[in-house]
Short mmCIF file of C-alpha atoms and ligand atoms in Angstrom, two decimals:
data_model
loop_
_atom_site.label_atom_id
_atom_site.label_comp_id
_atom_site.label_asym_id
_atom_site.label_seq_id
_atom_site.Cartn_x
_atom_site.Cartn_y
_atom_site.Cartn_z
CA UNK A 1 149.13 155.95 85.74
CA UNK A 2 148.94 154.42 82.28
CA UNK A 3 145.69 153.45 80.64
CA UNK A 4 146.65 149.77 80.79
CA UNK A 5 146.57 149.93 84.59
CA UNK A 6 143.35 151.92 84.80
CA UNK A 7 139.88 150.43 84.58
CA UNK A 8 136.61 152.38 84.53
CA UNK A 9 133.37 150.40 84.67
CA UNK A 10 129.82 151.75 84.67
CA UNK A 11 126.26 150.50 85.06
CA UNK A 12 123.37 152.25 83.36
CA UNK A 13 121.98 154.96 85.62
CA UNK A 14 118.54 153.80 86.68
CA UNK A 15 115.30 155.68 86.07
CA UNK A 16 113.82 156.74 89.36
CA UNK A 17 110.26 156.17 88.18
CA UNK A 18 110.72 152.51 89.16
CA UNK A 19 112.00 150.90 92.34
CA UNK A 20 114.96 148.50 92.13
CA UNK A 21 114.41 144.92 90.96
CA UNK A 22 116.38 141.99 89.63
CA UNK A 23 116.80 143.66 86.24
CA UNK A 24 118.71 146.50 87.91
CA UNK A 25 120.57 144.20 90.28
CA UNK A 26 121.96 142.23 87.34
CA UNK A 27 124.21 144.81 85.64
CA UNK A 28 125.16 146.15 89.07
CA UNK A 29 126.40 142.78 90.32
CA UNK A 30 128.21 142.17 87.03
CA UNK A 31 129.96 145.53 87.12
CA UNK A 32 130.86 144.90 90.76
CA UNK A 33 132.47 141.55 89.95
CA UNK A 34 134.53 143.26 87.25
CA UNK A 35 135.58 146.12 89.51
CA UNK A 36 136.58 143.75 92.30
CA UNK A 37 138.44 141.49 89.89
CA UNK A 38 140.46 144.37 88.45
CA UNK A 39 141.31 145.76 91.91
CA UNK A 40 142.55 142.35 93.03
CA UNK A 41 144.53 142.18 89.81
CA UNK A 42 146.38 145.38 90.71
CA UNK A 43 144.53 147.90 88.55
CA UNK A 44 143.41 151.36 89.51
CA UNK A 45 139.63 151.13 89.33
CA UNK A 46 136.71 153.50 89.17
CA UNK A 47 133.27 151.94 89.38
CA UNK A 48 130.33 154.24 88.77
CA UNK A 49 126.60 153.74 89.18
CA UNK A 50 123.72 156.11 89.87
CA UNK A 51 120.26 157.35 88.98
CA UNK A 52 118.64 158.97 85.93
CA UNK A 53 116.21 161.49 87.34
CA UNK A 54 115.00 163.86 84.62
CA UNK A 55 112.51 163.54 81.78
CA UNK A 56 108.84 163.28 81.05
CA UNK A 57 108.48 159.77 82.46
CA UNK A 58 109.77 160.76 85.88
CA UNK A 59 107.74 163.98 85.82
CA UNK A 60 104.55 162.02 85.07
CA UNK A 61 105.23 159.40 87.74
CA UNK A 62 105.89 162.06 90.35
CA UNK A 63 102.61 163.75 89.46
CA UNK A 64 100.72 160.49 89.85
CA UNK A 65 102.09 160.27 93.41
CA UNK A 66 101.16 163.88 94.00
CA UNK A 67 104.68 165.00 94.89
CA UNK A 68 107.30 167.15 93.21
CA UNK A 69 109.69 165.45 90.78
CA UNK A 70 112.62 166.33 93.04
CA UNK A 71 110.99 164.80 96.10
CA UNK A 72 110.07 161.73 94.07
CA UNK A 73 113.61 161.43 92.70
CA UNK A 74 115.14 161.79 96.17
CA UNK A 75 112.99 158.99 97.49
CA UNK A 76 113.64 156.52 94.70
CA UNK A 77 117.29 157.38 94.23
CA UNK A 78 117.89 156.32 97.83
CA UNK A 79 116.27 152.98 97.06
CA UNK A 80 118.91 152.41 94.38
CA UNK A 81 121.64 153.47 96.75
CA UNK A 82 120.23 150.98 99.25
CA UNK A 83 120.42 148.30 96.54
CA UNK A 84 124.19 148.81 96.36
CA UNK A 85 124.42 148.21 100.10
CA UNK A 86 122.22 145.12 100.02
CA UNK A 87 124.19 143.49 97.21
CA UNK A 88 127.62 144.28 98.66
CA UNK A 89 128.44 146.55 95.72
CA UNK A 90 131.82 148.28 95.83
CA UNK A 91 131.04 151.32 93.68
CA UNK A 92 133.41 154.27 94.09
CA UNK A 93 130.80 156.83 93.15
CA UNK A 94 127.04 157.17 92.84
CA UNK A 95 125.93 159.94 90.53
CA UNK A 96 122.51 161.58 90.37
CA UNK A 97 121.59 163.62 87.32
CA UNK A 98 120.04 166.28 89.56
CA UNK A 99 123.41 167.03 91.19
CA UNK A 100 125.12 170.36 90.39
CA UNK A 101 128.33 168.60 89.26
CA UNK A 102 126.33 166.75 86.61
CA UNK A 103 124.20 169.70 85.50
CA UNK A 104 127.32 171.81 85.02
CA UNK A 105 128.89 169.12 82.81
CA UNK A 106 125.75 168.67 80.70
CA UNK A 107 125.54 172.43 80.13
CA UNK A 108 129.18 172.37 79.10
CA UNK A 109 128.80 169.55 76.57
CA UNK A 110 125.74 171.33 75.11
CA UNK A 111 127.70 174.56 74.70
CA UNK A 112 130.60 172.67 73.19
CA UNK A 113 128.31 170.98 70.63
CA UNK A 114 126.74 174.34 69.84
CA UNK A 115 130.11 176.06 69.38
CA UNK A 116 131.19 173.31 67.02
CA UNK A 117 128.10 173.79 64.86
CA UNK A 118 126.57 170.41 65.75
CA UNK A 119 123.21 171.78 66.92
CA UNK A 120 120.46 173.67 65.07
CA UNK A 121 116.87 174.69 65.80
CA UNK A 122 114.08 173.28 63.67
CA UNK A 123 110.53 171.98 63.62
CA UNK A 124 110.02 168.45 64.91
CA UNK A 125 107.11 166.23 63.98
CA UNK A 126 107.19 162.54 64.82
CA UNK A 127 106.44 159.73 67.25
CA UNK A 128 107.68 159.73 70.82
CA UNK A 129 107.43 157.07 73.50
CA UNK A 130 107.51 158.41 77.04
CA UNK A 131 108.14 154.94 78.49
CA UNK A 132 111.22 154.44 76.31
CA UNK A 133 112.08 158.17 76.26
CA UNK A 134 112.81 157.58 72.58
CA UNK A 135 111.82 158.90 69.16
CA UNK A 136 110.65 156.44 66.52
CA UNK A 137 110.27 156.59 62.76
CA UNK A 138 106.90 155.79 61.27
CA UNK A 139 108.54 152.77 59.60
CA UNK A 140 109.64 151.38 62.98
CA UNK A 141 106.15 151.22 64.48
CA UNK A 142 104.47 147.86 64.92
CA UNK A 143 100.65 147.98 65.08
CA UNK A 144 100.80 151.62 66.06
CA UNK A 145 103.22 150.98 68.94
CA UNK A 146 106.95 151.29 69.48
CA UNK A 147 108.96 148.17 68.58
CA UNK A 148 109.32 147.67 72.36
CA UNK A 149 105.54 147.52 72.71
CA UNK A 150 105.36 150.94 74.39
CA UNK A 151 102.70 153.48 73.48
CA UNK A 152 103.78 156.35 71.27
CA UNK A 153 102.37 159.85 70.91
CA UNK A 154 102.53 162.25 67.98
CA UNK A 155 104.73 165.19 68.83
CA UNK A 156 105.07 168.51 67.05
CA UNK A 157 107.27 171.16 68.57
CA UNK A 158 110.22 173.36 67.86
CA UNK A 159 113.31 171.39 68.92
CA UNK A 160 117.03 171.63 68.87
CA UNK A 161 118.56 168.95 66.69
CA UNK A 162 121.92 167.24 66.78
CA UNK A 163 123.50 166.63 63.36
CA UNK A 164 123.65 162.87 63.84
CA UNK A 165 123.37 162.23 60.09
CA UNK A 166 126.79 163.83 59.59
CA UNK A 167 128.40 161.22 61.85
CA UNK A 168 127.52 158.08 59.94
CA UNK A 169 130.92 157.57 58.29
CA UNK A 170 132.88 158.44 61.40
CA UNK A 171 130.78 156.04 63.48
CA UNK A 172 131.36 153.26 60.97
CA UNK A 173 135.09 154.04 61.01
CA UNK A 174 135.05 153.85 64.82
CA UNK A 175 133.35 150.42 64.79
CA UNK A 176 135.78 149.27 62.12
CA UNK A 177 138.88 150.38 63.96
CA UNK A 178 137.61 148.93 67.26
CA UNK A 179 136.21 145.46 66.64
CA UNK A 180 135.89 144.93 70.42
CA UNK A 181 134.02 148.18 71.08
CA UNK A 182 130.57 146.61 71.01
CA UNK A 183 129.93 143.14 72.39
CA UNK A 184 128.59 140.53 72.01
CA UNK A 185 129.20 140.17 68.29
CA UNK A 186 125.48 139.92 67.43
CA UNK A 187 124.83 143.34 69.02
CA UNK A 188 127.74 144.84 67.17
CA UNK A 189 126.34 143.57 63.88
CA UNK A 190 122.93 145.07 64.67
CA UNK A 191 124.47 148.45 65.42
CA UNK A 192 126.59 148.44 62.29
CA UNK A 193 123.61 147.63 60.05
CA UNK A 194 121.51 150.28 61.77
CA UNK A 195 124.14 152.94 61.11
CA UNK A 196 124.83 151.73 57.58
CA UNK A 197 121.14 152.15 56.77
CA UNK A 198 121.56 155.89 57.33
CA UNK A 199 120.98 158.20 60.27
CA UNK A 200 118.59 161.08 60.77
CA UNK A 201 119.36 164.11 62.85
CA UNK A 202 118.26 163.64 66.44
CA UNK A 203 115.95 165.89 68.41
CA UNK A 204 117.78 166.80 71.63
CA UNK A 205 115.46 169.24 73.38
CA UNK A 206 111.83 169.35 74.44
CA UNK A 207 109.46 172.20 75.23
CA UNK A 208 106.27 170.46 76.36
CA UNK A 209 107.42 169.74 79.91
CA UNK A 210 109.98 171.24 82.23
CA UNK A 211 111.60 168.52 84.39
CA UNK A 212 115.09 168.57 82.97
CA UNK A 213 118.19 170.66 82.49
CA UNK A 214 117.28 173.91 80.70
CA UNK A 215 119.06 174.49 77.39
CA UNK A 216 121.73 177.13 78.05
CA UNK A 217 120.41 180.40 76.64
CA UNK A 218 116.96 178.91 75.76
CA UNK A 219 115.26 178.13 79.06
CA UNK A 220 111.93 177.20 77.47
CA UNK A 221 113.66 174.02 76.25
CA UNK A 222 114.93 171.19 78.42
CA UNK A 223 117.76 168.93 77.24
CA UNK A 224 116.68 165.50 75.92
CA UNK A 225 116.94 163.05 78.81
CA UNK A 226 119.30 160.68 76.97
CA UNK A 227 121.85 163.40 76.20
CA UNK A 228 121.58 164.40 79.85
CA UNK A 229 121.84 160.81 81.13
CA UNK A 230 124.67 159.52 78.93
CA UNK A 231 126.82 162.46 79.93
CA UNK A 232 126.87 161.10 83.52
CA UNK A 233 129.74 158.84 82.49
CA UNK A 234 131.99 161.87 82.07
CA UNK A 235 130.49 164.36 84.51
CA UNK A 236 131.46 161.82 87.19
CA UNK A 237 135.04 162.21 85.90
CA UNK A 238 134.70 166.00 86.36
CA UNK A 239 134.03 166.90 82.75
CA UNK A 240 134.42 169.67 81.50
CA UNK A 241 137.71 169.69 83.42
CA UNK A 242 139.41 167.33 80.98
CA UNK A 243 142.77 168.13 82.54
CA UNK A 244 141.58 166.66 85.83
CA UNK A 245 143.46 163.41 86.60
CA UNK A 246 140.14 161.58 87.00
CA UNK A 247 139.27 162.38 83.42
CA UNK A 248 142.69 161.83 81.93
CA UNK A 249 143.23 158.54 83.73
CA UNK A 250 139.82 156.99 83.16
CA UNK A 251 138.62 158.31 79.80
CA UNK A 252 138.16 156.71 77.26
CA UNK A 253 139.23 153.31 78.66
CA UNK A 254 135.79 152.55 79.93
CA UNK A 255 133.54 149.52 79.96
CA UNK A 256 129.86 150.44 79.81
CA UNK A 257 127.66 147.56 81.00
CA UNK A 258 124.20 148.04 79.49
CA UNK A 259 121.08 146.01 78.78
CA UNK A 260 120.30 144.97 75.22
CA UNK A 261 117.41 147.44 75.11
CA UNK A 262 119.66 150.48 75.39
CA UNK A 263 122.43 149.54 72.97
CA UNK A 264 121.46 152.11 70.35
CA UNK A 265 121.77 154.97 72.82
CA UNK A 266 125.18 153.81 73.98
CA UNK A 267 126.70 152.55 70.74
CA UNK A 268 125.34 155.13 68.29
CA UNK A 269 124.25 158.36 70.00
CA UNK A 270 126.85 158.41 72.77
CA UNK A 271 129.97 157.95 70.60
CA UNK A 272 128.55 160.52 68.14
CA UNK A 273 127.91 163.07 70.94
CA UNK A 274 131.41 162.52 72.26
CA UNK A 275 133.20 162.77 68.94
CA UNK A 276 131.14 165.83 68.04
CA UNK A 277 132.24 167.44 71.32
CA UNK A 278 135.88 166.66 70.48
CA UNK A 279 136.17 163.72 72.90
CA UNK A 280 137.13 160.08 72.42
CA UNK A 281 134.34 157.50 72.10
CA UNK A 282 134.15 154.71 74.72
CA UNK A 283 136.46 151.76 74.37
CA UNK A 284 133.85 149.09 75.09
CA UNK A 285 130.12 148.59 75.50
CA UNK A 286 128.82 145.19 76.59
CA UNK A 287 125.10 144.48 76.24
CA UNK A 288 123.69 141.78 78.53
CA UNK A 289 120.47 139.87 78.03
CA UNK A 290 117.15 140.05 79.83
CA UNK A 291 115.70 137.91 82.60
CA UNK A 292 112.17 136.63 82.65
CA UNK A 293 110.71 135.60 86.01
CA UNK A 294 109.28 132.11 86.21
CA UNK A 295 108.78 132.25 82.43
CA UNK A 296 107.10 135.65 82.40
CA UNK A 297 108.22 139.04 81.24
CA UNK A 298 109.08 141.22 84.21
CA UNK A 299 106.58 144.04 84.32
CA UNK A 300 105.25 146.70 86.61
CA UNK A 301 101.66 145.64 85.99
CA UNK A 302 102.38 141.99 86.88
CA UNK A 303 104.36 143.20 89.89
CA UNK A 304 106.77 140.29 89.44
CA UNK A 305 110.04 142.25 89.53
CA UNK A 306 111.95 140.74 92.47
CA UNK A 307 113.32 143.48 94.74
CA UNK A 308 116.99 142.99 95.71
CA UNK A 309 115.95 142.87 99.38
CA UNK A 310 113.76 139.83 98.74
CA UNK A 311 116.52 138.08 96.82
CA UNK A 312 119.02 138.66 99.58
CA UNK A 313 116.66 137.71 102.38
CA UNK A 314 115.74 134.47 100.69
CA UNK A 315 119.16 133.31 99.48
CA UNK A 316 121.80 135.53 101.05
CA UNK A 317 123.83 138.05 99.13
CA UNK A 318 126.65 135.79 97.91
CA UNK A 319 124.43 132.98 96.66
CA UNK A 320 122.19 135.52 94.88
CA UNK A 321 125.19 137.11 93.18
CA UNK A 322 126.56 133.68 92.26
CA UNK A 323 123.34 132.59 90.62
CA UNK A 324 122.99 135.75 88.52
CA UNK A 325 126.53 135.49 87.19
CA UNK A 326 126.75 131.71 86.79
CA UNK A 327 123.39 130.80 85.33
CA UNK A 328 123.52 132.56 81.96
CA UNK A 329 126.09 133.62 79.42
CA UNK A 330 126.18 137.37 80.07
CA UNK A 331 124.91 138.34 76.62
CA UNK A 332 121.98 135.89 76.59
CA UNK A 333 118.41 136.03 77.83
CA UNK A 334 117.27 133.57 80.45
CA UNK A 335 114.74 132.67 83.07
CA UNK A 336 114.88 133.22 86.80
CA UNK A 337 112.96 130.54 88.66
CA UNK A 338 113.26 129.69 92.34
CA UNK A 339 113.59 126.07 91.36
CA UNK A 340 116.62 126.81 89.21
CA UNK A 341 118.14 128.98 91.93
CA UNK A 342 117.76 126.32 94.62
CA UNK A 343 119.12 123.61 92.34
CA UNK A 344 122.13 125.64 91.31
CA UNK A 345 122.97 126.88 94.80
CA UNK A 346 122.65 123.50 96.47
CA UNK A 347 124.77 121.80 93.88
CA UNK A 348 127.54 124.34 93.25
CA UNK A 349 127.77 126.10 96.59
CA UNK A 350 126.50 123.79 99.34
CA UNK A 351 127.61 120.47 97.81
CA UNK A 352 130.66 121.28 95.76
CA UNK A 353 132.51 124.20 97.26
CA UNK A 354 130.89 124.07 100.70
CA UNK A 355 131.53 120.39 101.28
CA UNK A 356 135.08 120.61 100.05
CA UNK A 357 135.92 123.45 102.40
CA UNK A 358 134.06 121.92 105.32
CA UNK A 359 135.64 118.46 104.97
CA UNK A 360 139.16 119.79 104.62
CA UNK A 361 138.89 122.35 107.41
CA UNK A 362 137.29 119.87 109.81
CA UNK A 363 140.00 117.25 109.09
CA UNK A 364 142.69 119.84 109.72
CA UNK A 365 140.98 120.97 112.88
CA UNK A 366 140.74 117.42 114.23
CA UNK A 367 143.98 115.89 113.03
CA UNK A 368 146.48 118.69 112.64
CA UNK A 369 146.22 120.48 115.93
CA UNK A 370 143.95 123.12 114.32
CA UNK A 371 146.82 124.63 112.40
CA UNK A 372 148.08 124.63 108.80
CA UNK A 373 149.65 121.15 108.25
CA UNK A 374 153.12 120.43 106.87
CA UNK A 375 153.18 119.94 103.07
CA UNK A 376 154.96 116.56 103.33
CA UNK A 377 156.05 114.78 100.16
CA UNK A 378 153.80 115.86 97.28
CA UNK A 379 152.58 112.93 95.19
CA UNK A 380 151.44 113.03 91.56
CA UNK A 381 147.87 114.01 92.35
CA UNK A 382 149.03 116.81 94.64
CA UNK A 383 151.10 118.33 91.88
CA UNK A 384 148.26 117.96 89.39
CA UNK A 385 145.79 119.68 91.72
CA UNK A 386 148.10 122.55 92.58
CA UNK A 387 149.00 123.05 88.93
CA UNK A 388 145.32 123.20 88.03
CA UNK A 389 144.73 125.80 90.77
CA UNK A 390 147.76 127.79 89.64
CA UNK A 391 146.62 127.85 86.04
CA UNK A 392 143.28 129.36 86.98
CA UNK A 393 144.23 133.03 87.17
CA UNK A 394 145.22 133.20 83.54
CA UNK A 395 142.10 131.36 82.39
CA UNK A 396 139.77 133.44 84.52
CA UNK A 397 141.49 136.69 83.49
CA UNK A 398 140.82 135.79 79.86
CA UNK A 399 137.15 135.04 80.51
CA UNK A 400 136.69 138.21 82.54
CA UNK A 401 138.26 140.36 79.84
CA UNK A 402 135.38 139.16 77.66
CA UNK A 403 132.77 139.52 80.42
CA UNK A 404 132.18 135.76 80.29
CA UNK A 405 131.34 135.42 83.99
CA UNK A 406 129.71 132.03 83.59
CA UNK A 407 132.87 130.61 81.99
CA UNK A 408 135.11 132.14 84.64
CA UNK A 409 133.00 130.53 87.36
CA UNK A 410 132.81 127.26 85.48
CA UNK A 411 136.63 127.20 85.31
CA UNK A 412 136.97 127.84 89.04
CA UNK A 413 134.40 125.17 89.84
CA UNK A 414 136.17 122.65 87.63
CA UNK A 415 139.07 122.85 90.07
CA UNK A 416 136.63 122.63 92.99
CA UNK A 417 135.47 119.38 91.39
CA UNK A 418 138.99 118.04 91.03
CA UNK A 419 139.82 118.84 94.63
CA UNK A 420 136.65 117.03 95.72
CA UNK A 421 137.50 113.96 93.68
CA UNK A 422 140.98 113.69 95.16
CA UNK A 423 140.09 114.63 98.70
CA UNK A 424 141.01 111.21 100.07
CA UNK A 425 144.18 110.76 98.06
CA UNK A 426 145.91 114.09 98.44
CA UNK A 427 147.67 115.57 101.43
CA UNK A 428 145.80 118.09 103.53
CA UNK A 429 148.26 120.89 102.90
CA UNK A 430 147.65 120.58 99.14
CA UNK A 431 143.91 120.72 99.67
CA UNK A 432 144.18 123.76 101.93
CA UNK A 433 146.36 125.49 99.34
CA UNK A 434 143.86 124.64 96.59
CA UNK A 435 141.06 126.14 98.70
CA UNK A 436 143.15 129.25 99.27
CA UNK A 437 143.54 129.70 95.49
CA UNK A 438 139.85 129.06 94.88
CA UNK A 439 138.71 131.45 97.59
CA UNK A 440 141.01 134.24 96.39
CA UNK A 441 139.71 133.85 92.85
CA UNK A 442 136.09 133.63 93.98
CA UNK A 443 136.24 136.97 95.83
CA UNK A 444 135.02 139.16 92.94
CA UNK A 445 131.86 137.08 92.61
CA UNK A 446 131.03 136.06 96.18
CA UNK A 447 133.06 138.52 98.25
CA UNK A 448 131.51 137.77 101.64
CA UNK A 449 131.68 133.98 101.48
CA UNK A 450 135.13 133.93 99.92
CA UNK A 451 136.33 136.33 102.61
CA UNK A 452 135.01 134.04 105.36
CA UNK A 453 136.80 131.09 103.81
CA UNK A 454 140.03 133.06 103.74
CA UNK A 455 139.44 133.98 107.41
CA UNK A 456 139.16 130.29 108.19
CA UNK A 457 142.49 129.69 106.49
CA UNK A 458 143.94 132.63 108.46
CA UNK A 459 144.98 134.36 105.24
CA UNK A 460 145.87 137.94 106.18
CA UNK A 461 144.01 140.78 104.45
CA UNK A 462 147.25 141.81 102.74
CA UNK A 463 147.59 138.37 101.12
CA UNK A 464 144.23 138.23 99.36
CA UNK A 465 145.06 139.90 96.04
CA UNK A 466 145.92 137.90 92.94
CA UNK A 467 149.65 138.60 93.29
CA UNK A 468 149.50 136.70 96.60
CA UNK A 469 148.34 133.52 94.84
CA UNK A 470 151.99 132.78 94.05
CA UNK A 471 153.79 134.91 96.60
CA UNK A 472 152.04 133.98 99.84
CA UNK A 473 151.34 130.25 100.26
CA UNK A 474 149.92 129.01 103.56
CA UNK A 475 152.53 128.79 106.29
CA UNK A 476 152.61 125.41 108.10
CA UNK A 477 151.93 125.76 111.80
CA UNK A 478 149.67 128.84 111.47
CA UNK A 479 146.80 128.36 113.93
CA UNK A 480 143.36 128.21 112.33
CA UNK A 481 139.98 129.22 113.76
CA UNK A 482 137.21 126.69 114.31
CA UNK A 483 135.65 125.71 110.95
CA UNK A 484 132.17 126.97 110.16
CA UNK A 485 129.85 126.14 107.25
CA UNK A 486 129.84 128.88 104.64
CA UNK A 487 127.06 128.00 102.22
CA UNK A 488 123.54 127.21 103.39
CA UNK A 489 121.49 124.44 101.84
CA UNK A 490 118.03 125.43 100.58
CA UNK A 491 114.85 123.40 100.63
CA UNK A 492 113.36 122.60 97.24
CA UNK A 493 111.03 125.58 97.02
CA UNK A 494 107.63 125.62 95.42
CA UNK A 495 107.57 128.16 92.59
CA UNK A 496 106.85 131.75 93.61
N1 LIG B 501 117.92 155.37 82.55
C1 LIG B 501 118.17 154.49 81.46
C2 LIG B 501 119.66 154.22 81.30
C3 LIG B 501 120.50 155.43 81.13
S1 LIG B 501 122.20 155.04 81.03
C4 LIG B 501 122.94 156.48 80.59
C5 LIG B 501 117.45 153.17 81.70
N2 LIG B 501 117.10 152.90 82.96
S2 LIG B 501 116.25 151.64 83.44
O1 LIG B 501 116.19 151.77 84.86
O2 LIG B 501 115.02 151.58 82.74
O3 LIG B 501 117.02 150.36 83.02
C6 LIG B 501 118.31 150.14 83.48
C7 LIG B 501 118.85 148.82 83.03
O4 LIG B 501 118.11 147.75 83.62
C8 LIG B 501 118.80 148.62 81.52
O5 LIG B 501 120.12 148.33 81.04
C9 LIG B 501 117.92 147.41 81.33
O6 LIG B 501 118.38 146.56 80.32
C10 LIG B 501 118.05 146.71 82.68
N3 LIG B 501 116.91 145.82 82.91
C11 LIG B 501 115.62 146.17 83.18
N4 LIG B 501 114.86 145.04 83.22
C12 LIG B 501 115.64 143.96 82.96
C13 LIG B 501 115.43 142.57 82.93
N5 LIG B 501 114.24 142.03 83.07
N6 LIG B 501 116.52 141.76 82.77
C14 LIG B 501 117.79 142.28 82.67
N7 LIG B 501 118.00 143.59 82.68
C15 LIG B 501 116.95 144.46 82.70
O7 LIG B 501 117.25 152.43 80.76
#
C-alpha cells in the first residue's frame, strides 16, 4: 500500500470532564465526511477519534462528583462513544488514554526522548491554567488571566522539561518545506510568527496531582497531559512498533482536524515531540473555527452547548450533518441559530434536493411502469446536465482535498439546481442519472439520506463508490421501489 492510497484522519480526543456538545460534534462530522469520501474514492482509510482522560482538570471534576477519576472517565467516555453512534460516524477506532495500549506507547515515547537527551529535570516557576491545561508566560496574561480568559495559578515545582527551544530552526524548516502542513493560511502564519519569536523549553511533568501516566523511573511525576494526549495519534497505530503495517502505512500521511484553540499544541509541540523522538511530523493540520449558539459563546455556565442527541432528535442526523458542513467555511467562526438551521434545511434539502428527487421518482413510478426508463434521444439540455454531473467528482475532490466542505456541497447543489430548472425539458432517464450522480457524491456528507435515494434508484451496494459514477449507469427496465420523501420540512422555529 503506497502512501498516496492511504488516508489517516483524526479528531481531537475529547476531555472527559465535559459531556458531548455541538463543538465536539463539529470536528467529528467533518472528519467522518473526509473518511467516507476517501473510502468511496478507493483509498485505504483509518479514521480515529477518542477521549482524553488524564490531567488535573479531569481529576478535579471527578472529585466534585465524588467519584474516582477512572469511574468518571468511564462514564463520560461512553457518552462520546454514543455521540459517534448518534451522528452516524464511521470511525475505525476509538482510543482512550487510559487504555494499556496507549499508556505503553506514551511510556515508550518518553523513554525515547530521554535516551536522545531531549529531557532534563529542573525547577519550574510560572503560570498554569487547569482549564486550558496549558502554561503561560507572564507576558501572555491579560488582566491576570490566560489569553483564553481562563484562570491561572502560580506553580512552583520540580519538573521534567523538554528542550523545545532547540527545535525552533527545525520547526521553521518543516513549515517551510511543507506549505500545506498547517491550514488555513492565517493559522499557519500565526504559528510561524509564534515560533520565530523564540521558544522556551516546555515543562512536561507534574508532581502536584497524580491522575496521569507516571514518568518511567520517577513515579512521583505524571506526564504532562498534552504529551500524553497528542501521542494518541500514534499509539493507535501501535507505536512503538513502528514496523507494524498500521504505523508504516498511515504515518506520517495524516490529517489532524483540530479547533483553532489547540493549534499551538498540534502545530508546534507535536511536530517537535515527534522529530525529537526520531519520527516524521504530521503531513497536515487543519484548524476549524468556533460556533456560537444563538449569538452567544458556548459555555458550561450558560448550559447552552447543544448535545448531539438534541440536534439529531430535532433535525435528524443527515440534516444536522449537512447544516454543520454547509453553513460555514470550515476555517471560519459562525453562529448556530435554529432559525438559520430551519431556513437552510428547508431550502437546500426539502425544496431543492428533496423536490427534485420526489418529482422525478414519482413521474417514473407513474409513467414508466415503476422501472428505470429508456434513455431515448438525448437533447442538448440532457447532455449539458449529464456533463455537469460528470464534472462534479473532480471539482468536489479538489474542494475536499482542501477541507472546503461548504464549497464541495455548493458545487453539488449547483447541479441539483440545474436539474430542477430543466426538469420539464429533459428526459426522465437523464434526470434519474443526474440524481444517481448527486446521491453518490452526497454520501460522505449525508450518508443515510443519500443511501435511501440510491435504494430508490435500485443502485446496488457494489455500485455506490465513485468509480461506479462512470462504470455503472442505471439500467433501463430495472424495477424501482415506491418513492418516498427523503427530507422533512421544518416549521419556522422560534429561537431556542
Ligand atoms: N483534549 C483536548 C484535545 C487533545 S487532542 C490530542 C481538547 N479537548 S476538548 O474536548 O476541550 O475540545 C475538543 C475540540 O472541541 C477542540 O478542537 C475544540 O476546538 C472543539 N470545540 C469546543 N467548543 C467548540 C465550539 N464552540 N465550536 C467549535 N469547536 C469547538 O481540547
